[in-house]
Short mmCIF file of C-alpha atoms in Angstrom, two decimals:
data_model
loop_
_atom_site.label_atom_id
_atom_site.label_comp_id
_atom_site.label_asym_id
_atom_site.label_seq_id
_atom_site.Cartn_x
_atom_site.Cartn_y
_atom_site.Cartn_z
CA UNK A 1 -0.79 -26.09 29.39
CA UNK A 2 0.50 -29.63 28.17
CA UNK A 3 -3.06 -30.49 27.23
CA UNK A 4 -3.00 -27.75 24.75
CA UNK A 5 0.26 -28.95 23.01
CA UNK A 6 -0.18 -31.67 20.62
CA UNK A 7 2.50 -33.98 18.96
CA UNK A 8 2.74 -32.05 15.81
CA UNK A 9 3.31 -28.85 17.89
CA UNK A 10 6.39 -30.42 19.33
CA UNK A 11 7.75 -31.25 15.96
CA UNK A 12 7.33 -27.74 14.95
CA UNK A 13 9.12 -26.38 18.13
CA UNK A 14 11.95 -28.76 17.56
CA UNK A 15 12.35 -27.60 13.96
CA UNK A 16 12.27 -23.93 15.10
CA UNK A 17 15.05 -24.59 17.59
CA UNK A 18 17.28 -26.37 14.98
CA UNK A 19 16.81 -23.80 12.50
CA UNK A 20 17.59 -21.00 15.02
CA UNK A 21 20.74 -22.83 16.08
CA UNK A 22 21.89 -23.42 12.36
CA UNK A 23 21.17 -19.87 11.48
CA UNK A 24 23.30 -18.62 14.31
CA UNK A 25 26.16 -20.85 13.42
CA UNK A 26 26.03 -19.89 9.72
CA UNK A 27 25.83 -16.13 10.32
CA UNK A 28 27.74 -15.59 13.40
CA UNK A 29 30.33 -18.40 13.10
CA UNK A 30 33.74 -17.53 12.10
CA UNK A 31 35.78 -19.40 9.68
CA UNK A 32 38.99 -21.45 10.39
CA UNK A 33 42.30 -19.37 10.39
CA UNK A 34 44.98 -19.99 8.04
CA UNK A 35 47.74 -17.45 9.15
CA UNK A 36 48.74 -15.28 12.05
CA UNK A 37 50.04 -11.67 11.78
CA UNK A 38 52.47 -10.62 14.43
CA UNK A 39 52.92 -6.97 15.42
CA UNK A 40 55.33 -5.34 17.68
CA UNK A 41 55.22 -1.54 18.27
CA UNK A 42 52.74 -1.03 15.77
CA UNK A 43 54.72 -2.63 12.93
CA UNK A 44 53.88 -5.90 11.25
CA UNK A 45 56.82 -8.38 12.33
CA UNK A 46 55.67 -11.37 10.50
CA UNK A 47 52.75 -13.17 8.62
CA UNK A 48 53.09 -16.80 9.19
CA UNK A 49 51.04 -19.88 8.22
CA UNK A 50 49.39 -21.99 11.01
CA UNK A 51 50.56 -25.15 9.27
CA UNK A 52 53.94 -25.33 10.72
CA UNK A 53 54.71 -25.69 14.45
CA UNK A 54 57.02 -23.04 15.80
CA UNK A 55 58.00 -20.87 18.54
CA UNK A 56 58.59 -17.27 17.62
CA UNK A 57 60.31 -14.76 19.75
CA UNK A 58 58.92 -11.18 19.41
CA UNK A 59 61.09 -8.16 21.05
CA UNK A 60 59.16 -5.47 22.71
CA UNK A 61 59.84 -2.61 25.16
CA UNK A 62 59.75 -4.83 28.22
CA UNK A 63 61.30 -7.95 26.82
CA UNK A 64 60.70 -10.87 24.55
CA UNK A 65 57.20 -12.27 24.05
CA UNK A 66 56.90 -15.81 22.87
CA UNK A 67 54.31 -16.66 20.26
CA UNK A 68 53.54 -20.37 19.79
CA UNK A 69 52.03 -21.80 16.67
CA UNK A 70 51.04 -25.45 16.91
CA UNK A 71 48.18 -27.67 15.32
CA UNK A 72 46.64 -25.05 13.32
CA UNK A 73 46.26 -22.54 16.40
CA UNK A 74 48.34 -19.92 17.97
CA UNK A 75 48.84 -18.42 21.28
CA UNK A 76 51.06 -16.00 23.33
CA UNK A 77 52.94 -18.69 25.36
CA UNK A 78 55.21 -16.13 27.47
CA UNK A 79 55.14 -12.32 27.93
CA UNK A 80 56.88 -10.09 30.42
CA UNK A 81 53.83 -7.84 31.08
CA UNK A 82 52.91 -7.67 34.59
CA UNK A 83 49.18 -9.05 34.52
CA UNK A 84 49.51 -11.60 31.57
CA UNK A 85 46.20 -10.88 30.18
CA UNK A 86 47.31 -11.96 26.78
CA UNK A 87 48.75 -15.27 28.06
CA UNK A 88 45.37 -16.13 29.67
CA UNK A 89 43.64 -15.45 26.39
CA UNK A 90 44.91 -18.88 25.38
CA UNK A 91 44.72 -20.75 22.18
CA UNK A 92 43.38 -18.62 19.21
CA UNK A 93 41.89 -20.76 16.22
CA UNK A 94 39.22 -18.68 14.34
CA UNK A 95 39.78 -15.99 11.83
CA UNK A 96 39.50 -12.62 13.35
CA UNK A 97 40.63 -13.55 17.01
CA UNK A 98 43.35 -11.39 18.46
CA UNK A 99 45.53 -11.40 21.55
CA UNK A 100 47.25 -7.98 22.69
CA UNK A 101 49.97 -7.39 25.17
CA UNK A 102 49.60 -3.70 25.58
CA UNK A 103 52.46 -3.16 28.09
CA UNK A 104 54.93 -4.83 25.64
CA UNK A 105 53.35 -3.39 22.56
CA UNK A 106 52.94 -6.74 20.88
CA UNK A 107 49.73 -8.51 19.44
CA UNK A 108 48.78 -11.37 17.32
CA UNK A 109 45.89 -11.49 15.08
CA UNK A 110 44.31 -14.74 13.25
CA UNK A 111 43.39 -14.28 9.50
CA UNK A 112 41.74 -16.43 7.13
CA UNK A 113 39.52 -16.46 3.98
CA UNK A 114 36.46 -15.24 5.88
CA UNK A 115 36.91 -12.32 8.29
CA UNK A 116 33.52 -11.21 9.33
CA UNK A 117 34.68 -8.18 10.99
CA UNK A 118 37.68 -6.17 12.24
CA UNK A 119 38.31 -7.26 15.75
CA UNK A 120 39.95 -4.01 16.68
CA UNK A 121 36.68 -2.10 15.79
CA UNK A 122 34.19 -4.60 16.87
#
């Protein structure tokens, strides 16, 4: 098999792989987020910039959820929900990412200039 592949063929294969990677990054990559929307009980509580570091308490039916904003990212730092799925989601930094704490009816969603899809309907 290696006898049939010539040096120019390797160059074409490399160019194809690079083009495929670049197209994937351009077409499916999400943009950097600029703000975070915090919701509780289905109502929008706040829409905050990711430029300022802060800790935001969000009241819910089970208790207080702490949303941390730092370094252009956001996360749910602490939540009274039993399984802590939203806390394990970790830091969110790309537009369209979301963390939802269903038992406490709170969520955060990152927004930016480019939002390729609605994360709730994806």
